[in-house]
mmCIF file of C-alpha atoms and ligand atoms in Angstrom:
data_model
loop_
_atom_site.group_PDB
_atom_site.id
_atom_site.type_symbol
_atom_site.label_atom_id
_atom_site.label_comp_id
_atom_site.label_asym_id
_atom_site.label_seq_id
_atom_site.Cartn_x
_atom_site.Cartn_y
_atom_site.Cartn_z
ATOM 1 C CA UNK A 911 81.619 57.380 -26.844
ATOM 2 C CA UNK A 912 78.167 59.311 -26.096
ATOM 3 C CA UNK A 913 76.093 56.138 -24.653
ATOM 4 C CA UNK A 914 72.208 56.476 -25.837
ATOM 5 C CA UNK A 915 69.977 57.441 -23.451
ATOM 6 C CA UNK A 916 67.167 55.710 -22.269
ATOM 7 C CA UNK A 917 63.588 56.980 -21.051
ATOM 8 C CA UNK A 918 62.136 54.044 -18.827
ATOM 9 C CA UNK A 919 58.646 53.880 -17.780
ATOM 10 C CA UNK A 920 55.661 52.384 -17.472
ATOM 11 C CA UNK A 921 52.510 51.970 -15.095
ATOM 12 C CA UNK A 922 51.799 51.288 -11.390
ATOM 13 C CA UNK A 923 53.681 47.838 -10.833
ATOM 14 C CA UNK A 924 54.042 47.633 -14.148
ATOM 15 C CA UNK A 925 57.380 46.172 -13.579
ATOM 16 C CA UNK A 926 59.388 49.247 -13.940
ATOM 17 C CA UNK A 927 60.997 49.074 -10.684
ATOM 18 C CA UNK A 928 62.353 45.652 -11.424
ATOM 19 C CA UNK A 929 63.460 46.165 -15.004
ATOM 20 C CA UNK A 930 66.046 48.998 -13.839
ATOM 21 C CA UNK A 931 67.295 47.006 -11.630
ATOM 22 C CA UNK A 932 67.929 44.848 -14.733
ATOM 23 C CA UNK A 933 69.175 47.859 -16.035
ATOM 24 C CA UNK A 934 72.239 48.331 -12.799
ATOM 25 C CA UNK A 935 72.631 44.559 -13.191
ATOM 26 C CA UNK A 936 74.449 45.285 -16.935
ATOM 27 C CA UNK A 937 76.183 48.124 -15.414
ATOM 28 C CA UNK A 938 73.676 50.830 -17.635
ATOM 29 C CA UNK A 939 73.669 53.858 -15.222
ATOM 30 C CA UNK A 940 69.775 54.493 -14.263
ATOM 31 C CA UNK A 941 68.798 57.665 -12.756
ATOM 32 C CA UNK A 942 65.585 58.102 -11.123
ATOM 33 C CA UNK A 943 63.262 60.360 -11.291
ATOM 34 C CA UNK A 944 62.001 59.543 -7.896
ATOM 35 C CA UNK A 945 65.069 60.062 -6.331
ATOM 36 C CA UNK A 946 65.855 63.341 -7.740
ATOM 37 C CA UNK A 947 62.748 64.217 -6.741
ATOM 38 C CA UNK A 948 63.600 63.489 -3.359
ATOM 39 C CA UNK A 949 66.869 64.912 -3.089
ATOM 40 C CA UNK A 950 66.386 68.413 -4.955
ATOM 41 C CA UNK A 951 64.269 68.965 -0.702
ATOM 42 C CA UNK A 952 66.081 67.514 1.341
ATOM 43 C CA UNK A 953 67.680 70.323 3.879
ATOM 44 C CA UNK A 954 69.247 73.287 2.264
ATOM 45 C CA UNK A 955 68.532 71.988 -1.256
ATOM 46 C CA UNK A 956 66.945 75.499 -2.451
ATOM 47 C CA UNK A 957 64.027 73.754 -3.772
ATOM 48 C CA UNK A 958 63.216 74.151 0.223
ATOM 49 C CA UNK A 959 63.597 76.965 0.640
ATOM 50 C CA UNK A 960 61.687 78.052 -2.222
ATOM 51 C CA UNK A 961 59.052 75.575 -0.843
ATOM 52 C CA UNK A 962 58.463 76.901 3.122
ATOM 53 C CA UNK A 963 58.350 80.887 0.914
ATOM 54 C CA UNK A 964 55.351 79.365 -0.164
ATOM 55 C CA UNK A 965 53.768 77.509 1.814
ATOM 56 C CA UNK A 966 54.828 78.708 5.174
ATOM 57 C CA UNK A 967 57.173 76.954 7.428
ATOM 58 C CA UNK A 968 55.084 75.105 8.852
ATOM 59 C CA UNK A 969 55.402 72.497 6.452
ATOM 60 C CA UNK A 970 58.477 71.414 7.868
ATOM 61 C CA UNK A 971 59.241 68.648 11.103
ATOM 62 C CA UNK A 972 60.554 69.528 14.015
ATOM 63 C CA UNK A 973 64.281 68.619 12.685
ATOM 64 C CA UNK A 974 63.881 71.172 8.868
ATOM 65 C CA UNK A 975 63.224 68.583 6.626
ATOM 66 C CA UNK A 976 59.721 68.794 4.620
ATOM 67 C CA UNK A 977 56.677 66.971 5.618
ATOM 68 C CA UNK A 978 55.761 65.293 2.956
ATOM 69 C CA UNK A 979 52.197 63.937 4.842
ATOM 70 C CA UNK A 980 51.155 67.430 4.951
ATOM 71 C CA UNK A 981 52.255 68.832 1.646
ATOM 72 C CA UNK A 982 50.682 66.028 0.441
ATOM 73 C CA UNK A 983 47.428 66.678 1.976
ATOM 74 C CA UNK A 984 46.949 70.659 1.078
ATOM 75 C CA UNK A 985 48.438 69.709 -2.536
ATOM 76 C CA UNK A 986 46.021 66.452 -3.107
ATOM 77 C CA UNK A 987 42.364 67.967 -3.468
ATOM 78 C CA UNK A 988 44.063 71.812 -4.431
ATOM 79 C CA UNK A 989 45.193 72.113 -7.822
ATOM 80 C CA UNK A 990 46.432 75.760 -7.683
ATOM 81 C CA UNK A 991 48.634 74.931 -4.852
ATOM 82 C CA UNK A 992 49.633 71.262 -6.758
ATOM 83 C CA UNK A 993 50.981 73.736 -9.600
ATOM 84 C CA UNK A 994 52.845 76.120 -7.232
ATOM 85 C CA UNK A 995 54.760 72.681 -5.720
ATOM 86 C CA UNK A 996 54.623 71.435 -9.184
ATOM 87 C CA UNK A 997 56.902 75.273 -10.861
ATOM 88 C CA UNK A 998 58.845 75.286 -7.801
ATOM 89 C CA UNK A 999 60.629 70.857 -8.082
ATOM 90 C CA UNK A 1000 60.103 70.843 -12.029
ATOM 91 C CA UNK A 1001 62.356 72.505 -13.467
ATOM 92 C CA UNK A 1002 64.744 71.991 -10.049
ATOM 93 C CA UNK A 1003 64.490 67.686 -11.246
ATOM 94 C CA UNK A 1004 64.528 68.660 -14.465
ATOM 95 C CA UNK A 1005 67.925 70.654 -14.427
ATOM 96 C CA UNK A 1006 69.590 67.473 -12.699
ATOM 97 C CA UNK A 1007 68.456 64.514 -14.073
ATOM 98 C CA UNK A 1008 70.742 66.035 -17.542
ATOM 99 C CA UNK A 1009 73.469 67.084 -15.801
ATOM 100 C CA UNK A 1010 73.127 63.905 -14.038
ATOM 101 C CA UNK A 1011 72.129 61.894 -17.625
ATOM 102 C CA UNK A 1012 74.779 64.749 -19.554
ATOM 103 C CA UNK A 1013 77.887 63.669 -16.791
ATOM 104 C CA UNK A 1014 77.083 59.827 -17.533
ATOM 105 C CA UNK A 1015 76.682 59.609 -20.981
ATOM 106 C CA UNK A 1016 80.156 60.113 -21.747
ATOM 107 C CA UNK A 1017 81.507 57.176 -20.294
ATOM 108 C CA UNK A 1018 78.380 54.349 -20.701
ATOM 109 C CA UNK A 1019 76.999 53.373 -23.544
ATOM 110 C CA UNK A 1020 73.586 54.054 -22.236
ATOM 111 C CA UNK A 1021 72.409 55.490 -19.386
ATOM 112 C CA UNK A 1022 68.447 55.377 -18.101
ATOM 113 C CA UNK A 1023 65.846 58.210 -17.316
ATOM 114 C CA UNK A 1024 63.597 56.226 -15.307
ATOM 115 C CA UNK A 1025 60.614 58.479 -14.761
ATOM 116 C CA UNK A 1026 57.206 57.302 -14.367
ATOM 117 C CA UNK A 1027 55.161 59.598 -15.459
ATOM 118 C CA UNK A 1028 58.074 59.939 -19.215
ATOM 119 C CA UNK A 1029 54.318 61.058 -21.346
ATOM 120 C CA UNK A 1030 52.148 63.051 -18.827
ATOM 121 C CA UNK A 1031 54.543 65.213 -18.157
ATOM 122 C CA UNK A 1032 56.195 65.766 -21.291
ATOM 123 C CA UNK A 1033 59.651 64.748 -20.938
ATOM 124 C CA UNK A 1034 60.500 63.282 -23.877
ATOM 125 C CA UNK A 1035 62.384 65.733 -24.464
ATOM 126 C CA UNK A 1036 65.086 64.626 -23.072
ATOM 127 C CA UNK A 1037 65.769 60.569 -23.634
ATOM 128 C CA UNK A 1038 66.359 59.016 -27.049
ATOM 129 C CA UNK A 1039 64.134 56.277 -27.041
ATOM 130 C CA UNK A 1040 61.250 54.935 -25.416
ATOM 131 C CA UNK A 1041 61.288 51.551 -23.467
ATOM 132 C CA UNK A 1042 57.880 50.855 -21.805
ATOM 133 C CA UNK A 1043 57.127 47.480 -19.398
ATOM 134 C CA UNK A 1044 54.165 46.631 -19.879
ATOM 135 C CA UNK A 1045 51.872 44.194 -18.506
ATOM 136 C CA UNK A 1046 48.097 42.287 -18.697
ATOM 137 C CA UNK A 1047 45.640 44.826 -16.961
ATOM 138 C CA UNK A 1048 44.923 41.283 -14.822
ATOM 139 C CA UNK A 1049 48.550 41.139 -13.497
ATOM 140 C CA UNK A 1050 48.750 44.842 -12.805
ATOM 141 C CA UNK A 1051 46.540 44.488 -10.721
ATOM 142 C CA UNK A 1052 47.233 41.926 -8.762
ATOM 143 C CA UNK A 1053 50.679 42.609 -8.541
ATOM 144 C CA UNK A 1054 49.634 45.841 -7.030
ATOM 145 C CA UNK A 1055 46.986 44.308 -4.810
ATOM 146 C CA UNK A 1056 49.306 42.154 -3.277
ATOM 147 C CA UNK A 1057 52.758 44.727 -3.502
ATOM 148 C CA UNK A 1058 50.516 47.896 -1.852
ATOM 149 C CA UNK A 1059 48.001 45.054 0.053
ATOM 150 C CA UNK A 1060 45.612 46.821 -1.445
ATOM 151 C CA UNK A 1061 41.451 46.061 -2.224
ATOM 152 C CA UNK A 1062 40.973 45.500 -5.405
ATOM 153 C CA UNK A 1063 38.919 48.149 -5.970
ATOM 154 C CA UNK A 1064 41.648 51.115 -4.324
ATOM 155 C CA UNK A 1065 43.958 49.016 -7.076
ATOM 156 C CA UNK A 1066 42.053 49.641 -9.317
ATOM 157 C CA UNK A 1067 41.733 52.626 -8.377
ATOM 158 C CA UNK A 1068 45.151 53.373 -8.713
ATOM 159 C CA UNK A 1069 44.779 51.916 -12.146
ATOM 160 C CA UNK A 1070 42.338 53.936 -13.188
ATOM 161 C CA UNK A 1071 44.050 57.196 -12.638
ATOM 162 C CA UNK A 1072 47.365 56.929 -14.706
ATOM 163 C CA UNK A 1073 47.355 57.405 -19.093
ATOM 164 C CA UNK A 1074 46.473 53.315 -19.635
ATOM 165 C CA UNK A 1075 49.474 51.569 -19.849
ATOM 166 C CA UNK A 1076 48.371 49.822 -23.459
ATOM 167 C CA UNK A 1077 48.457 53.909 -24.763
ATOM 168 C CA UNK A 1078 51.802 53.849 -23.045
ATOM 169 C CA UNK A 1079 52.893 50.815 -24.649
ATOM 170 C CA UNK A 1080 51.921 52.097 -28.263
ATOM 171 C CA UNK A 1081 53.755 55.736 -28.108
ATOM 172 C CA UNK A 1082 56.897 52.832 -27.171
ATOM 173 C CA UNK A 1083 60.209 52.413 -29.155
ATOM 174 C CA UNK A 1084 60.421 49.086 -27.525
ATOM 175 C CA UNK A 1085 58.226 47.553 -25.579
ATOM 176 C CA UNK A 1086 58.901 44.990 -22.592
ATOM 177 C CA UNK A 1087 56.722 42.412 -21.372
ATOM 178 C CA UNK A 1088 56.379 41.372 -18.014
ATOM 179 C CA UNK A 1089 53.165 39.677 -17.770
ATOM 180 C CA UNK A 1090 55.637 36.308 -17.261
ATOM 181 C CA UNK A 1091 58.964 35.327 -15.055
ATOM 182 C CA UNK A 1092 61.403 38.008 -13.798
ATOM 183 C CA UNK A 1093 63.809 35.219 -16.584
ATOM 184 C CA UNK A 1094 61.825 36.223 -19.532
ATOM 185 C CA UNK A 1095 61.387 39.452 -19.161
ATOM 186 C CA UNK A 1096 66.064 39.075 -18.119
ATOM 187 C CA UNK A 1097 65.734 37.806 -21.506
ATOM 188 C CA UNK A 1098 64.355 40.207 -23.472
ATOM 189 C CA UNK A 1099 66.174 43.103 -22.024
ATOM 190 C CA UNK A 1100 69.051 41.170 -22.647
ATOM 191 C CA UNK A 1101 68.038 40.557 -26.819
ATOM 192 C CA UNK A 1102 67.491 44.840 -26.375
ATOM 193 C CA UNK A 1103 70.462 45.650 -25.584
ATOM 194 C CA UNK A 1104 71.904 43.764 -28.080
ATOM 195 C CA UNK A 1105 69.105 45.172 -30.843
ATOM 196 C CA UNK A 1106 70.534 48.353 -29.725
ATOM 197 C CA UNK A 1107 74.138 47.585 -29.644
ATOM 198 C CA UNK A 1108 74.642 49.053 -26.250
ATOM 199 C CA UNK A 1109 76.012 44.990 -25.223
ATOM 200 C CA UNK A 1110 78.463 42.759 -27.114
ATOM 201 C CA UNK A 1111 77.141 39.396 -28.196
ATOM 202 C CA UNK A 1112 78.778 37.394 -25.016
HETATM 203 P P1 ADP B 1908 56.702 49.103 -10.574
HETATM 204 O O1 ADP B 1908 58.051 50.577 -10.562
HETATM 205 O O2 ADP B 1908 56.803 49.872 -11.835
HETATM 206 O O3 ADP B 1908 55.083 49.939 -9.444
HETATM 207 P P2 ADP B 1908 57.739 46.381 -9.694
HETATM 208 O O4 ADP B 1908 58.875 46.057 -9.990
HETATM 209 O O5 ADP B 1908 57.965 47.215 -7.943
HETATM 210 O O6 ADP B 1908 56.589 47.058 -10.256
HETATM 211 O O7 ADP B 1908 56.344 45.398 -9.804
HETATM 212 C C1 ADP B 1908 54.790 45.655 -8.826
HETATM 213 C C2 ADP B 1908 55.477 43.673 -8.044
HETATM 214 O O8 ADP B 1908 55.229 42.764 -8.969
HETATM 215 C C3 ADP B 1908 57.192 44.210 -6.912
HETATM 216 O O9 ADP B 1908 56.030 42.906 -6.054
HETATM 217 C C4 ADP B 1908 57.283 43.003 -8.367
HETATM 218 O O10 ADP B 1908 57.993 42.165 -7.055
HETATM 219 C C5 ADP B 1908 56.595 42.109 -9.022
HETATM 220 N N1 ADP B 1908 56.691 41.334 -10.365
HETATM 221 C C6 ADP B 1908 57.875 42.998 -11.234
HETATM 222 N N2 ADP B 1908 58.275 41.907 -11.737
HETATM 223 C C7 ADP B 1908 57.643 41.045 -11.738
HETATM 224 C C8 ADP B 1908 57.491 39.070 -12.411
HETATM 225 N N3 ADP B 1908 57.839 39.231 -13.525
HETATM 226 N N4 ADP B 1908 57.155 38.296 -12.019
HETATM 227 C C9 ADP B 1908 56.495 37.955 -10.578
HETATM 228 N N5 ADP B 1908 56.507 39.205 -9.386
HETATM 229 C C10 ADP B 1908 56.833 40.286 -10.843
#
């Protein structure tokens, strides 16, 4: 069996993590790009050595772990440094995700790559099908404000800094509408799994 590779994405607070958890409940493995991106810069990993070469050992905390806050501050306003960081980290993340994908897809009917910037980072070639978790702007705003305890303006700034969710939905192979209850979202996912022959009728 060679499973189908599904790229899962959305916008901030659209419900991507919620849907990712649902995939796992259906026993479909999920490779999470954010987790992989953290793992590749753990102490002892080559990418961390590369970051120290580029940014100096001041970028480490006393215990040898990456000082993410400091690095975030450095790259926030400096595009050149951001590109340097990306050139160190991205190839390693991509290689590890590809390896995880290939290992998992031989044992499962599907494997999910959970990639927040699937479209923006031109990573579409990693997957067979794209699923976008979509919500209406007003619900996205409300859920983001509540989850991250943000003012309306701060939440809007974060939403507007991303590619619009509607544009992503328009480019997806399947859209999961997460405006309703979690149960309604689960029903849509189940239908999709049946349609794509990932799950058999109970
Ligand atoms: P993302 O991973 O896309 O940023 P989350 O899955 O974390 O989004 O969802 C954003 C917030 O909205 C979370 O606080 C989550 O608990 C809540 N949420 C997600 N889906 C629903 C839903 N269908 N009904 C109610 N709340 C939801």
